[in-house]
Amino acid sequence: MISLYKTDDWNIVEEGFHPERQRESESIFSIGNGYMGQRANFEEHFSGDSLQGNYIAGVYYPDKTRVGWWKNGYPEYFAKVLNAPSWIGIDVSIDGNAIDLATSKISSFRRILNMKEGYLERSFRITVSGNKTIEINSRRFLSMAEPDLGIIRYIIKSVDFEGTLDYTVSIDGDVSNEDTNYGEKFWLEVSRELNESEGILVTRTLKTDFHVSTGMSFEFTKDNRKTGAKTDITAREKYIAATASLGIGKGEEIVLVKYVSVLSSLNRPKEYLVRDTKSRLTDARKKGFDNLYIEHVKEWSRIWAASDVVIEGDISAQQAIRFNIFHLNQTYTGKDERLNIGPKGFTGEKYGGSTYWDTEAFALPFFLKTADRSVGRNLLLYRYKHLEKSIANAEKLGFKNGAALYPMVTMNGEECHNEWEITFEEIHRNGAIAFAIYNYIRHTGDDEYMGDYGLEVLIGISRFWSQRTTYSENLKKFVILGVTGPNEYENNINNNWYTNSLAVWTLSYTLKNIHILEKFNPDKLSALFGKTKFNYDEETAKWQELIDNMHFPIDSTRNIFIQQDGYLDKELLPASSIPSAERPINQNWSWDRILRSCFIKQADVLQGLYLFEDQFDAETIKRNFDFYEPMTVHESSLSACVHSIVASRIGNIEKAYELYLRTARLDLDDYNNEVSEGLHITSMAGTWLAIVEGFGGMRILDDGKVFLNPLIPANWQSYSFLSQFRGILFEVKVTKDCLTISNLSDKVLILNVSGKEHQVKGSEKLILSLKIDFFY
Ligand code: BGC
């Protein structure tokens, strides 16, 4: 499909009106601020096809589950983030002719997502009755500085029209999700109040009883002077609206500013919601559009100053990476440990806005390098707070003694997924949560975290691995049977190399940290042992036995790791043998055919080689890459980025770049023909990783130093990225012939560039020639 959007370094620009592709643009132009977010639905009436989406982080509904064949152990519900009351409504009538963007005559349409300043703007002309033309310009943002606030500035300029404009400014709480399992509505009204310039609608969710207060306050100005208007009010169940009539002359301009505050019982007592919404609206109005906007932009400048990536010589890559960084920051700001990152963020309903392993495996590494350490810590605390529920989840499946199985999909710590091959078998997610603790500590140096929280989680997960493993008399080894690896195109397999590797790694890392704490903080350790009823001798001995005797499927002829037992018995064909009309296979082949084929949905063995690369030499990684990459169809958005990083790791920049391109503009160019459902937020972090860890070769070594080994794609003149490391912010710039590291902090940065150690003092630069040997 041809992309609608122009390339530009800081903006996404759509020119011309394309109502038939409105769903796609609604996803692309989504805005958010971590606290709430919304698709780019029109403010005005639009009778065309649209997916209405306005979401508040953490406000969800446990929809009754739908399943073909019930299995014991399945969860009762599927949590979904709710489409919340829509507050954007501004309907306009021109001399009594109500505009409908699907049918009215529209020209000069332009929509912009300004990523530098974080706003959505539309401008267009609209003509009714053949000769009454006005120009509309609307700018909308969700404040990054005061996250409960959303603001719309709506300007109408008359081109050749003299007469009356009627504005209906509304809040509509009668909303529903498209993906409800039984067509139900989830909101009830609590209260509504409205006068001529302000209104508040309070609604509550069924079952979860979240109360949400959505308030609006609006004012009109003409020639910079406030102007009154004759206003009628309409209020009915779950809906409030004020209709203001204003006269306009030829060439005149009327500015409407709609201030909105959204508060919920997640953050304050229900009985104060109305009171507080009123005072938030008063404050917002006092500050006014300009000041609120300045504060918002300041926050975005702060975000960009820590996370921007600059690419010279490839504007479409430049636009794409900023698009990804922008959406990641709109989705999660790390201020609230109860929140997390849904694979689609606030841009659609798919995946229910719930938490997947995507967070730990993809999003966390992005936030560790681009945000304050509290952001990564909150992502970890989210899981820590769910430990008890994970233990209960494991108990429900028959595990005991404090073994923890974190859910595959969750909102509040309880499992929501109900396909046995995933819910019960895709247990590698537990390993990603363990690995995240290691990743967080090596990036931040926050060693205290281990004793305070990390080790308790690791003990729960290690207990799970230890009980999930069986001893094979036949092999005289421990095996892990009946799993699904990251490659979901194979289920119920035995000894997935990746899963077995994670299990052994977790057990070793847990033991290592028990021994460290034993030495440095024995009191804390014994309190933890008491809390977890840890049987030191028995449990540590069993874990060591597992570590020493785990079975790993290996092919000694090809000298590669085997994805799982029996994989090599398949007919091994390259993905290039699949006719292009049959791709993606998940939309064209029966599930049965997919399961029997050798084709790999997403990085699996290579996901493991990415995480544990320091255990293997470059030759081993290369052999496995050369074997698995041709059979991988990359039908998960989380795949190509990992293969790209591994390709860079083995010095294959051409392949790394080719794979990078598959992820970089996934949504902007709608490769998978599904952007209408929402954006691939978590995979956006993977794209960023393909630049920083892939091309840049950045790692944090176990000795606590930053490692770099940069490569540069042939058609880029240069690229630069920013990174945090233990309180040091630095910039890495790579050109064809040199590498510049600028230390933007006042502390000394010690780094290892391709095997050689360097020091960069605070506020200083280090410039190195790129004619350096590969370290690997
Ligand atoms: C992938 C999973 C991923 C999920 C959500 C699936 O298609 O196979 O690995 O967690 O999407 O992004």
Coordinates of C-alpha atoms and ligand atoms in Angstrom, one line a residue, residues 342-344 350-351 356-358 362 408-409 422 426 428 485-488 586 601-602 635-638 680 682-683, ligand 1:
G342 CA 0.7 -2.5 26.0
P343 CA 2.0 -3.8 22.7
K344 CA -0.3 -1.2 21.0
K350 CA -5.6 -5.1 20.0
Y351 CA -3.8 -6.9 22.8
Y356 CA 3.4 -8.9 27.7
W357 CA 7.0 -10.0 27.9
D358 CA 7.5 -7.3 25.3
F362 CA 12.2 -4.8 24.3
M408 CA 1.7 -14.2 29.6
V409 CA -0.8 -11.3 29.4
I422 CA 0.5 -20.0 25.2
E426 CA 5.0 -20.0 26.6
H428 CA 10.0 -18.1 28.5
G485 CA 9.2 -20.8 22.5
P486 CA 9.1 -17.3 21.2
N487 CA 8.4 -19.0 17.8
E488 CA 4.7 -19.4 18.3
N586 CA -0.4 -16.7 9.1
K601 CA 7.6 -16.8 13.3
Q602 CA 10.2 -14.8 15.2
E635 CA 5.7 -12.5 11.2
S636 CA 6.0 -10.9 14.6
S637 CA 7.0 -7.3 14.7
L638 CA 9.5 -8.3 17.5
H680 CA 3.4 -1.7 17.2
T682 CA 6.9 -2.4 21.8
S683 CA 8.5 -3.3 18.5
Ligands
BGC1 C1 4.3 -12.3 19.5 C2 4.6 -12.3 21.0 C3 4.3 -10.9 21.5 C4 2.9 -10.5 21.2 C5 2.6 -9.1 21.6 C6 2.9 -11.9 19.3 O1 2.6 -11.9 17.9 O2 4.5 -13.6 19.0 O3 6.0 -12.6 21.2 O4 4.5 -10.9 22.9 O5 2.7 -10.6 19.8 O6 3.4 -8.2 20.9

